Short mmCIF file of C-alpha atoms in Angstrom, two decimals:
data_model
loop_
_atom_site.label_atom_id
_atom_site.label_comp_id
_atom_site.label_asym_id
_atom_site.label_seq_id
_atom_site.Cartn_x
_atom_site.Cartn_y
_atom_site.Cartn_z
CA UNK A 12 0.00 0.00 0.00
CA UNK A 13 1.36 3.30 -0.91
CA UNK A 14 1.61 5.84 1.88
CA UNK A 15 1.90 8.60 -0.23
CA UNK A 16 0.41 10.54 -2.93
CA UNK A 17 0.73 10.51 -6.51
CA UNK A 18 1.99 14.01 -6.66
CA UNK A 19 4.62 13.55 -3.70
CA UNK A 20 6.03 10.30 -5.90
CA UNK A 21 5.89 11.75 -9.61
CA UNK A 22 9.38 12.95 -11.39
CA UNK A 23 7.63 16.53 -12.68
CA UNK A 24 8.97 18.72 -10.23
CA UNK A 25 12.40 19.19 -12.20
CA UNK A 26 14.49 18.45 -9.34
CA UNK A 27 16.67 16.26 -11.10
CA UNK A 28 17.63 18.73 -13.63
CA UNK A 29 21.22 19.23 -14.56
CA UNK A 30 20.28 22.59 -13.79
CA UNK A 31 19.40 21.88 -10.03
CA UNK A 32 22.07 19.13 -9.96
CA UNK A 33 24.87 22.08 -10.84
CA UNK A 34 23.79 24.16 -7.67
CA UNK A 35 23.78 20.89 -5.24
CA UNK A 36 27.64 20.24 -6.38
CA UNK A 37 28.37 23.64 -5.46
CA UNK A 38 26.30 23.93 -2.11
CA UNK A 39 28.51 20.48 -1.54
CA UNK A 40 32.02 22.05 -2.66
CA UNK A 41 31.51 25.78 -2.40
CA UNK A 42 34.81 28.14 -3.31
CA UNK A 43 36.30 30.09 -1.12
CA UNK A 44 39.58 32.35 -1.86
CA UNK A 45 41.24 31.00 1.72
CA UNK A 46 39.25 28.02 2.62
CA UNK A 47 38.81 26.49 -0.42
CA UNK A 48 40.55 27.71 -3.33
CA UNK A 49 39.41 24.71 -5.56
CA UNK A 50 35.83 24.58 -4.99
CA UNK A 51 33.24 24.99 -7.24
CA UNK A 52 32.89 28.87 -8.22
CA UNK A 53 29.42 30.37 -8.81
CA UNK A 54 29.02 31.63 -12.09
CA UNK A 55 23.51 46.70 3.25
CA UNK A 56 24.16 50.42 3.10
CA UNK A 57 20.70 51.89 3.59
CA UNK A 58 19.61 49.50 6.81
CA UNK A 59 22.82 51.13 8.41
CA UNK A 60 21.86 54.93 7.79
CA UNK A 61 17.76 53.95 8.28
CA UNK A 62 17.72 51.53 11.72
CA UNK A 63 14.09 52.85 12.63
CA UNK A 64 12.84 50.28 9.33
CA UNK A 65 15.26 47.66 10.14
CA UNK A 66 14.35 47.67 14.24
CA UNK A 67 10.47 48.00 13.13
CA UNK A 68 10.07 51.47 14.27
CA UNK A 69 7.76 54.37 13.49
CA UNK A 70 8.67 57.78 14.35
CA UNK A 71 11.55 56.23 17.21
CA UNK A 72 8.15 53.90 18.79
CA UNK A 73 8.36 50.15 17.86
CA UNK A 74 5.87 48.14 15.73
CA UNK A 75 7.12 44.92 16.23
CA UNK A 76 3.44 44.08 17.91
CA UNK A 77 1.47 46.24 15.67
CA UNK A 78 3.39 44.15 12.65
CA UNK A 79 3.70 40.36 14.78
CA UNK A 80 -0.47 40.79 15.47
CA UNK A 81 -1.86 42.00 11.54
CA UNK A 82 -1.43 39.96 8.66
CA UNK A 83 -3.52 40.88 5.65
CA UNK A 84 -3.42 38.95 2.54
CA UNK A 85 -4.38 42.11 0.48
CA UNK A 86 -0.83 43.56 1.53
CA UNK A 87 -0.44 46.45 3.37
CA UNK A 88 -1.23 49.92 1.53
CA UNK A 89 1.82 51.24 1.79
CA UNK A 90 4.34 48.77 0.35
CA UNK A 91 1.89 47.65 -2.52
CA UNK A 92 2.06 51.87 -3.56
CA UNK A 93 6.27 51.91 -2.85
CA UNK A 94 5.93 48.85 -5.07
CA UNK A 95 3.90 50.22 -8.01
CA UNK A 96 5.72 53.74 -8.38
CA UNK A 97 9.46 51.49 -7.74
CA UNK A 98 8.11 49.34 -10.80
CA UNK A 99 7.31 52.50 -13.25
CA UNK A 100 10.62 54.02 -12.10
CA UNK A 101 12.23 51.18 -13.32
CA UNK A 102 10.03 51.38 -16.73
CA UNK A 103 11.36 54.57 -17.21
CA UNK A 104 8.29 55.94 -15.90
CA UNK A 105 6.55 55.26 -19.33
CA UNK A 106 3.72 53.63 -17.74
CA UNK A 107 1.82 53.12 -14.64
CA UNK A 108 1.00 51.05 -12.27
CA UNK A 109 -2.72 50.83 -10.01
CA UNK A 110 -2.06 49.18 -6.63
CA UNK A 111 -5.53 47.74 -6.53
CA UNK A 112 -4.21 45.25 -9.37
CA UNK A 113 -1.59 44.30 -8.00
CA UNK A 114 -1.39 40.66 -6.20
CA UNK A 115 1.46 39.81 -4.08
CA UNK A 116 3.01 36.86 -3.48
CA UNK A 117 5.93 34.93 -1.88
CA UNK A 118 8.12 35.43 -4.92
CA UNK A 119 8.05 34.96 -8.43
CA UNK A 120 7.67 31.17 -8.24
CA UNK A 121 4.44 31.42 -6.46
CA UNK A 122 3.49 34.64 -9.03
CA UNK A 123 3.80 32.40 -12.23
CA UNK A 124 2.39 29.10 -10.50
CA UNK A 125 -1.23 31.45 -9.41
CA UNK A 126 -1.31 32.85 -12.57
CA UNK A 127 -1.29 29.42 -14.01
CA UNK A 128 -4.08 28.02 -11.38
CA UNK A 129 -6.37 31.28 -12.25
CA UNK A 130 -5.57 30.94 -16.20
CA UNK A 131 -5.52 27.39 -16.66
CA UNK A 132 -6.95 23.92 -15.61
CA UNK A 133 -4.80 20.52 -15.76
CA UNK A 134 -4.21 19.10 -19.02
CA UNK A 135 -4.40 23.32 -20.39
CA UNK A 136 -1.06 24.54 -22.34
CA UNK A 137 0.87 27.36 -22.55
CA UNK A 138 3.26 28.23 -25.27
CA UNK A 139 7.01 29.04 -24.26
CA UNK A 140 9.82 29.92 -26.15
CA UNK A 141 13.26 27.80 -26.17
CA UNK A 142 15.58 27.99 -24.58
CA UNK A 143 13.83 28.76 -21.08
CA UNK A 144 14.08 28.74 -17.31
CA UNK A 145 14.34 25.41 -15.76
CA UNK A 146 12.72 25.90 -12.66
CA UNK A 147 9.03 26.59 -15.11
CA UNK A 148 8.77 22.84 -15.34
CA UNK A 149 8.55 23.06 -11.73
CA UNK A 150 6.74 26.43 -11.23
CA UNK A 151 3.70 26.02 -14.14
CA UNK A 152 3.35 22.48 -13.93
CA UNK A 153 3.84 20.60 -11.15
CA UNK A 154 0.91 20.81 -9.01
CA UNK A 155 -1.13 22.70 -11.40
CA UNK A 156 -1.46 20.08 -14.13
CA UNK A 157 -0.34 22.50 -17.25
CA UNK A 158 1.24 21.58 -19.94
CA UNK A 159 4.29 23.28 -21.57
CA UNK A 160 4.59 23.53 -25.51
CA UNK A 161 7.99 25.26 -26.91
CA UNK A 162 8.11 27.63 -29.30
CA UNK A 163 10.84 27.09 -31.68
CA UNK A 164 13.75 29.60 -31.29
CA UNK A 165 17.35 28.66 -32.63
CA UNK A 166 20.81 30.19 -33.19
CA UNK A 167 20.36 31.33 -36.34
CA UNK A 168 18.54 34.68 -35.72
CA UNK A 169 19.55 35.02 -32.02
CA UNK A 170 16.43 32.69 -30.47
CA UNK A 171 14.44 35.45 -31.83
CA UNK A 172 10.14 34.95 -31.54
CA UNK A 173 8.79 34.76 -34.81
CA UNK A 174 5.29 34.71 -36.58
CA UNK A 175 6.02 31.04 -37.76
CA UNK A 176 7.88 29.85 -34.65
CA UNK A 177 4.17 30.67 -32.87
CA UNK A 178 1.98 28.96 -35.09
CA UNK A 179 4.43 26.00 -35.29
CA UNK A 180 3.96 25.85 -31.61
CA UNK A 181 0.38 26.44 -31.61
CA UNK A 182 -0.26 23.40 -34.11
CA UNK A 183 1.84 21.10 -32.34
CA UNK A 184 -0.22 21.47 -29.18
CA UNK A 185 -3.24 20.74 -31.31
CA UNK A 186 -1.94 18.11 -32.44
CA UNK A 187 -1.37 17.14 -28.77
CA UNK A 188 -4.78 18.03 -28.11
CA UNK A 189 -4.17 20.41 -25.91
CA UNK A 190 -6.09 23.49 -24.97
CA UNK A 191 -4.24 26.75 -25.35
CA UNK A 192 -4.42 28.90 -22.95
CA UNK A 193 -1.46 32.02 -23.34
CA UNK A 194 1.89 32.01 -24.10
CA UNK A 195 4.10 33.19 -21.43
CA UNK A 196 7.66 35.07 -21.78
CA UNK A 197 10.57 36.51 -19.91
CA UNK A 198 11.59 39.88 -20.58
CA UNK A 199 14.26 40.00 -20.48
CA UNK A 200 15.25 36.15 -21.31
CA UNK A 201 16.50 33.83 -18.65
CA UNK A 202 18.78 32.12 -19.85
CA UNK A 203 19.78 34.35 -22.76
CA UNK A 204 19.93 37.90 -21.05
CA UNK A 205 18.45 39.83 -24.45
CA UNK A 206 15.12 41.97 -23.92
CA UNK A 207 12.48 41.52 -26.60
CA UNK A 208 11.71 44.42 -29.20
CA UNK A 209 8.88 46.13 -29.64
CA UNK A 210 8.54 44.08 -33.08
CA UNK A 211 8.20 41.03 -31.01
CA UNK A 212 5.82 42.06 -28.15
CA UNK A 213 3.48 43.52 -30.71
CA UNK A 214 4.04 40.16 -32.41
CA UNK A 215 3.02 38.70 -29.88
CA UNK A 216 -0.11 40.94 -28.31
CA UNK A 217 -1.49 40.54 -32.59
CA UNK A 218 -1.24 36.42 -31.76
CA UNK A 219 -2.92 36.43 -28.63
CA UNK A 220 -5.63 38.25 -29.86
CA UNK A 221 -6.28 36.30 -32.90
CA UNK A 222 -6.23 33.05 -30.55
CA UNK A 223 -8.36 34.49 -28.22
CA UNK A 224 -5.40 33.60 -25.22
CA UNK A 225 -3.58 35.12 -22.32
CA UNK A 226 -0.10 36.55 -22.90
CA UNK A 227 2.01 36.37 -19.20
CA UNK A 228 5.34 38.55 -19.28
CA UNK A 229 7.97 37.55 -16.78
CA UNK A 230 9.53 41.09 -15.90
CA UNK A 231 11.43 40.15 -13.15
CA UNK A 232 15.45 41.16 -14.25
CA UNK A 233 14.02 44.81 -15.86
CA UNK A 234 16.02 46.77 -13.65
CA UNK A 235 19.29 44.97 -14.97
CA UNK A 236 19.63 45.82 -18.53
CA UNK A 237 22.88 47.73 -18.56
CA UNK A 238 23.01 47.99 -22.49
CA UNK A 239 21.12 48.95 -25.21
CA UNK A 240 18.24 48.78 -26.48
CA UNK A 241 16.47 49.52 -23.44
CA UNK A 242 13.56 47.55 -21.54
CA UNK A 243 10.43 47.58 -23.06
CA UNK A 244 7.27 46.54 -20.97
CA UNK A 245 4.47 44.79 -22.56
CA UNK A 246 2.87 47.25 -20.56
CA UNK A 247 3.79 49.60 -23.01
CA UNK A 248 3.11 48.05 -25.81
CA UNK A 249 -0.58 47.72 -24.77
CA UNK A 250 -0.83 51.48 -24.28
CA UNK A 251 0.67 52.53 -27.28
CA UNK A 252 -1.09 49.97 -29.77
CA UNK A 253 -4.48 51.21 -27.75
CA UNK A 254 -5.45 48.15 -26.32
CA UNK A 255 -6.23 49.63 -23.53
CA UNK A 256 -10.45 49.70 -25.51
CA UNK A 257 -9.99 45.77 -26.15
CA UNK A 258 -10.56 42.11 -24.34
CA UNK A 259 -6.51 41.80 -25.17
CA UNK A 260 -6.16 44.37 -21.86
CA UNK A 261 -7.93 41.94 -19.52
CA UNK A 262 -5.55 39.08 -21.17
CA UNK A 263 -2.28 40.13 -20.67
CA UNK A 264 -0.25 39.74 -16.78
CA UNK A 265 2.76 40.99 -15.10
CA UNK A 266 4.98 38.66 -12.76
CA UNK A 267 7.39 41.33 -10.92
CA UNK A 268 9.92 40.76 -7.76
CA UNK A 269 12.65 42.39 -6.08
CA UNK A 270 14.71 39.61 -5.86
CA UNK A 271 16.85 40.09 -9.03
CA UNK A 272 16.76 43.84 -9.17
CA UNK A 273 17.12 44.98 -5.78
CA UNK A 274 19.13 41.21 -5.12
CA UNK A 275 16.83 40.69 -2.26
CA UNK A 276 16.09 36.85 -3.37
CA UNK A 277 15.72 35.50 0.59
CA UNK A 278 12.91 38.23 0.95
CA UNK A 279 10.48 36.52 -1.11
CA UNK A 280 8.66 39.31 -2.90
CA UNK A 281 6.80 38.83 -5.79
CA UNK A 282 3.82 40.26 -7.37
CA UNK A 283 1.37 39.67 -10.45
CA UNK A 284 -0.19 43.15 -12.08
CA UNK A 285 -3.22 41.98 -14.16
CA UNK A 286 -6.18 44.28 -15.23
CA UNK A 287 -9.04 41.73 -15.01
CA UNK A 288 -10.44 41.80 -12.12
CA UNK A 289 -11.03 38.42 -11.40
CA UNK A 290 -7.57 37.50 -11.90
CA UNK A 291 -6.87 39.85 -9.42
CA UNK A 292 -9.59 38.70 -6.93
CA UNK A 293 -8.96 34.91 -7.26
CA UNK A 294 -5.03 35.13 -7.24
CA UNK A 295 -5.23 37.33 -3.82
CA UNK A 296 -7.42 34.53 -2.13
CA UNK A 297 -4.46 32.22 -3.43
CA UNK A 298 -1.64 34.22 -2.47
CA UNK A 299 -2.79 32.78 1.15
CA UNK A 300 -0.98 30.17 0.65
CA UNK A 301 1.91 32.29 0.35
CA UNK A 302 2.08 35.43 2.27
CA UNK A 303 5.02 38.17 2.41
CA UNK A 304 5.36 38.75 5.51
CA UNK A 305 4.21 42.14 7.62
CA UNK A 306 7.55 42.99 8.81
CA UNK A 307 9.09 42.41 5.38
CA UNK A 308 6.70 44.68 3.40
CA UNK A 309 7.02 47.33 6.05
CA UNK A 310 11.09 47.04 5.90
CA UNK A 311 10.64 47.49 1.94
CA UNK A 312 7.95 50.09 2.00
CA UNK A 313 10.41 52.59 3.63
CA UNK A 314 13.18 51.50 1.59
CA UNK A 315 11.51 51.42 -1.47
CA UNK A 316 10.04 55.28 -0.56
CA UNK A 317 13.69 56.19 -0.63
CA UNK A 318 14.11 57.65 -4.00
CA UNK A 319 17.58 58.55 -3.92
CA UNK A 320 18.58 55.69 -2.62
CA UNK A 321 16.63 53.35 -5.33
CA UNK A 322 17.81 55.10 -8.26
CA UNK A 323 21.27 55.17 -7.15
CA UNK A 324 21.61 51.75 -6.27
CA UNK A 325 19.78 50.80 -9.53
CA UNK A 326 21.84 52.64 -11.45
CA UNK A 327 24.73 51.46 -9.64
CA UNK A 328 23.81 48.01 -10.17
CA UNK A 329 23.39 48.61 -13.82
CA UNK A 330 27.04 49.82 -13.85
CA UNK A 331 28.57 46.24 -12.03
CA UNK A 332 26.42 44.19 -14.01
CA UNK A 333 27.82 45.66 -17.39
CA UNK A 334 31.73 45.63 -16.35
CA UNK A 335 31.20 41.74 -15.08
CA UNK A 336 29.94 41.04 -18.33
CA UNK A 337 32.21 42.76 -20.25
CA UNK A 338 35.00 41.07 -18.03
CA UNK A 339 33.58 37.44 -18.90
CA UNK A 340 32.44 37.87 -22.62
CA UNK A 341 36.56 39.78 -23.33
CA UNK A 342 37.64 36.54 -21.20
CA UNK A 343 36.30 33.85 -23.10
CA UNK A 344 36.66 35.68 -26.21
CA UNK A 345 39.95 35.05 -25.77
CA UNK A 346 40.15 31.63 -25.49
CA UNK A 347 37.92 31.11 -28.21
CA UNK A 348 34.69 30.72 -26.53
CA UNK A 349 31.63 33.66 -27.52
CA UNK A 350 28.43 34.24 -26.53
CA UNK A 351 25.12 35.36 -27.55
CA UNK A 352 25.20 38.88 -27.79
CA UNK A 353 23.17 40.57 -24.78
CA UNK A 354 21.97 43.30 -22.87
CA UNK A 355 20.38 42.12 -20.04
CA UNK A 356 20.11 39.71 -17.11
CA UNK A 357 22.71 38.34 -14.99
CA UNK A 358 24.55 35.84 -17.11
CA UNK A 359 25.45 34.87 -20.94
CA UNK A 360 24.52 32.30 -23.06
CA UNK A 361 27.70 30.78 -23.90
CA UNK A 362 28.43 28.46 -27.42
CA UNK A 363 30.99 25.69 -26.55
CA UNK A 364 29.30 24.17 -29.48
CA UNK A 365 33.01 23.24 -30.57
CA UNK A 366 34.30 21.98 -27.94
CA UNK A 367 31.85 19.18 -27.62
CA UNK A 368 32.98 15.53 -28.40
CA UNK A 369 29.96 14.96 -30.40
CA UNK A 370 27.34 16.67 -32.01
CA UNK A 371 24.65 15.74 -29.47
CA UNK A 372 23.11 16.06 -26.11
CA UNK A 373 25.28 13.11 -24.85
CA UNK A 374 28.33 15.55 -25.88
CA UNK A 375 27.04 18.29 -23.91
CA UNK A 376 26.33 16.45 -20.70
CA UNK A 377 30.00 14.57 -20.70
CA UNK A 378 31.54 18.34 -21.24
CA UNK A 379 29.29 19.96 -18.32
CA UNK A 380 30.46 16.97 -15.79
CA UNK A 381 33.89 17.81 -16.48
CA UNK A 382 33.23 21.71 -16.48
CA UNK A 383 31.71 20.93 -13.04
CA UNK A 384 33.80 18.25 -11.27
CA UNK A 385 37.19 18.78 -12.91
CA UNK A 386 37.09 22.48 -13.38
CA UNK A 387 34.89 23.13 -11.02
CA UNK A 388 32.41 25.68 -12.39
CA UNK A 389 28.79 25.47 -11.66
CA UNK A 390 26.98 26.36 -15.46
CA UNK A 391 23.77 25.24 -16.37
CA UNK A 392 23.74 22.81 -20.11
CA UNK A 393 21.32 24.49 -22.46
CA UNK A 394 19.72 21.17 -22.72
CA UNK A 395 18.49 22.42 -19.32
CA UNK A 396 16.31 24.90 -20.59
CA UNK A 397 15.76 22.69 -22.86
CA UNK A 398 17.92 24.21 -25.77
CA UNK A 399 17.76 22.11 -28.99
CA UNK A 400 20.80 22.89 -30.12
CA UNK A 401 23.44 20.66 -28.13
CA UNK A 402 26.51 23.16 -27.02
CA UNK A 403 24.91 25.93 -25.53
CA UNK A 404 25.37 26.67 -21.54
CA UNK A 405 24.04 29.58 -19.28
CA UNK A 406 26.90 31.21 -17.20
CA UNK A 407 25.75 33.58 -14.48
CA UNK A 408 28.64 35.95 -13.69
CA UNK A 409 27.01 37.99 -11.35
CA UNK A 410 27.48 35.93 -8.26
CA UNK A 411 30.84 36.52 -7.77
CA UNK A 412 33.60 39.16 -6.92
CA UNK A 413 35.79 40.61 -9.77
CA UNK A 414 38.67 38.12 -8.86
CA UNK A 415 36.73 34.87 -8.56
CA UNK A 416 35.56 35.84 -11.84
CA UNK A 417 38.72 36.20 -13.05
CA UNK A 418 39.94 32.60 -11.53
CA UNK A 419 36.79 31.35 -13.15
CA UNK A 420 38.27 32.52 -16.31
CA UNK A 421 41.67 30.72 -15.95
CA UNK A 422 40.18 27.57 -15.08
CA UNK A 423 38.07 27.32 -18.15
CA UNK A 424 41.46 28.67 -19.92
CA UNK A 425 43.40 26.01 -18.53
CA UNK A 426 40.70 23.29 -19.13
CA UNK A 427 40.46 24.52 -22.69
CA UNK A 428 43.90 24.52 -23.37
CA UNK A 429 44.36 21.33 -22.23
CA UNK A 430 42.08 19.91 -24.29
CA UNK A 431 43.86 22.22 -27.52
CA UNK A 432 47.05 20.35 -26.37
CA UNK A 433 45.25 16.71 -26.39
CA UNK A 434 44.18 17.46 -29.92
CA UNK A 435 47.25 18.23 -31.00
CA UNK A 436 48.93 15.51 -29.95
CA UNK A 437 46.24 13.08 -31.34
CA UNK A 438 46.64 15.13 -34.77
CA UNK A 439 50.70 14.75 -34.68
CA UNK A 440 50.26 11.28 -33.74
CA UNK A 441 47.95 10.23 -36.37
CA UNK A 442 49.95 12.15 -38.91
CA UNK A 443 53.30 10.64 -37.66
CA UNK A 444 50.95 7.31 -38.49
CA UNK A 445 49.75 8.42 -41.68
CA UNK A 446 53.08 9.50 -43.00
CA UNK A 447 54.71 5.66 -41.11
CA UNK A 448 52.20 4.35 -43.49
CA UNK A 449 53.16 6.52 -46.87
CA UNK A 450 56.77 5.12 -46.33
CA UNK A 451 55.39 1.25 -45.53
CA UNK A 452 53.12 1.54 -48.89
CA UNK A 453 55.86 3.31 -50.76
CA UNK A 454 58.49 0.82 -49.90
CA UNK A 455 56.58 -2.15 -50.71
CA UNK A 456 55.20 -0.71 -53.98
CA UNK A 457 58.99 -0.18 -55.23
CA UNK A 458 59.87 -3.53 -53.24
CA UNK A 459 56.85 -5.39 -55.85
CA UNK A 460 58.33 -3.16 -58.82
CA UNK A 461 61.77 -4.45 -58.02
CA UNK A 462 59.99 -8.49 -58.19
CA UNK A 463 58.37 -7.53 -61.69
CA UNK A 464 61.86 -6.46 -62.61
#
């Protein structure tokens, strides 16, 4: 007799992912400059100068009771409007934001799996474009019983969305006959770190309308593009294609959090923006079963009212995030190793695609266990975000101080350099065989012409 449910005992969660596997080497072996110089790299100002926030105080009295007693699952006022004006800031203040649709939750995870529980019933699909973030197998199907369908995006226009890449998609789950139900995006892309155009999000508000379907955008790494172009919402899209007068308004939902651009991941702030109403009614009674906590909205509602201090440390950010990248993309360059040009995010999209021992996925995985356990570099195989083109890996760079990056660097150096060596010792080897064999033939050719002499 089983003792435990079906859903406890199923393989859907994604756990096993290379992806996850990666990040359990490293919690096992983590690096440390003194400790432990070979272990596996990884690719608080304002509480000092503001202590009345971080002891829970209001005017020098404490809170701690007021904020221990009241927990509403609506969200208090005043962090859901720090939240709203802190997320058109970051838009460039081209659009904005009503705190009555806004639902918070306990992270992004918990944003994208409610959105799929209001927007979709088990067995439903929605459409995602390839390569994407591992931990969606986990967060839009698991326990909600969606389906995923990929939309086709490959190397050779830079994993762009296009018209026929959607269709494609949309067919195939037909053909699976499965319900469509939205297509859902991250802008910008994890794991590629580009920002969609304009071209593309009106692409893809024209498909959603002629399939009658939700579109969700993931807009949870805005704040880091460091490069141009700059971040588009879909928010402003909507507004300046005027479907603000259609059913497409209603149909299209923001998943938001703090934890990538103010790096506050252990805080567990998340949020979906919708503008239908019962999206936005149903998903609040769900976000019970994941609350932010009192005492962590009312920390963030005073720092988040801190306008200097956001802007700078966003633009600061910004700043860090572009040098690291430079520092890795120059770095690999030069050891013969690009990446996908990007602009966003906190990591590149890295082609190895040469130095795999075979075209394939089996290639890939045998390279990532020895970029992992004999390098010791925790990156994720595209085949993780389930990449169809075998070669690909995301590198996150952002991690990491300026010289563990650079050791990072050297290792992979090293590693590829040894391999440069291997191969040219194979190639000498089989020519010294080769030209062995030239003499052998040539000497018994003039050895039979001698005989016929």
């Amino acid at each position: 007799m089983k003792l435990l449910s079906k859903k406890a005992m199923c393989n859907s969660h994604g756990q096993d992912s290379s992806y996850f596997l990666g990040w359990e080497e490293y919690e096992k072996n983590p690096y440390d400059v003194i400790r432990n110089p070979k272990g596996i790299i990884q690719m608080e100002s304002w509480l000092t100068q503001n202590p009345d926030a971080a002891a829970f105080k209001r005017n020098g009295d404490s809170i701690f009771r007021e904020l221990a007693l009241f927990q509403d699952y609506h969200g208090l006022p005043a962090f859901k409007d720090a939240l709203v004006q802190f997320m058109s800031e970051i838009r460039g203040n081209k659009v904005s934001f009503d705190s009555n649709k806004l639902v918070l939750t306990a992270g992004a995870t918990s944003a994208n799996e409610t959105l799929m529980f209001c927007l979709a019933d088990p067995g439903d699909a929605f459409l995602l474009p390839i390569p994407y973030y591992p931990g969606f197998d986990r967060d839009l199907k698991w326990r909600t019983g969606a389906e995923i369908v990929p939309i086709q995006c490959t190397s050779s226009n830079g994993f762009r969305i296009t018209e026929s890449a959607l269709e494609e998609a949309y067919k195939e789950a037909k053909r699976r006959n499965l319900r469509v139900k939205g297509v859902l995006v991250t802008n910008p892309s994890n794991p590629l770190g580009t920002t969609l155009t304009k071209k593309e999000l009106q692409l893809l508000l024209t498909f959603v309308s002629t399939k009658q379907i939700h579109l969700i955008s993931d807009e949870i790494y805005s704040g880091t593009v460091f490069n141009s172009p700059k971040f588009v919402s879909v928010m402003e899209v909507l507004i300046e294609n005027n479907y603000m007068y259609t059913d497409v308004w209603d149909r299209v939902h923001i998943v938001y959090s703090l934890s990538k651009d103010l790096g506050l991941p252990g805080f567990r702030v998340g949020a979906i923006y919708s503008n239908d109403d019962m999206v936005v009614s149903a998903a609040t009674k769900m976000s019970s079963f994941g609350l932010i906590s009192s005492q962590t909205q009312y920390l963030l509602s005073s720092l988040l009212s801190d306008k200097i201090f956001t802007k700078n440390y966003v633009s600061e950010n910004q700043k860090r995030i572009k040098k690291r990248h430079e520092m890795l993309v120059g770095g690999l360059q030069q050891i013969g190793i690009r990446c996908l040009e990007s602009n966003a995010g906190l990591f590149c999209w890295v082609d190895m695609r040469h130095l795999l021992s075979s075209n394939s996925f089996n290639g890939e995985m045998e390279l990532w266990k020895k970029i992992v356990y004999e390098v010791g570099l925790n990156i994720s195989p595209g085949s993780s975000c389930h990449c169809t083109e075998p070669g690909w890996f995301r590198a996150c760079f952002a991690n990491m101080s300026e010289d563990t990056l650079n050791i990072a660097i050297q290792r992979l150096k090293a590693f590829v350099d040894s391999r440069d060596n291997k191969d040219d010792i194979q190639n000498q080897q089989h020519s010294n065989k080769k030209k062995s064999f030239s003499k052998w033939v040539f000497r018994l050719s003039f050895n039979e012409r001698q005989r016929e002499r």
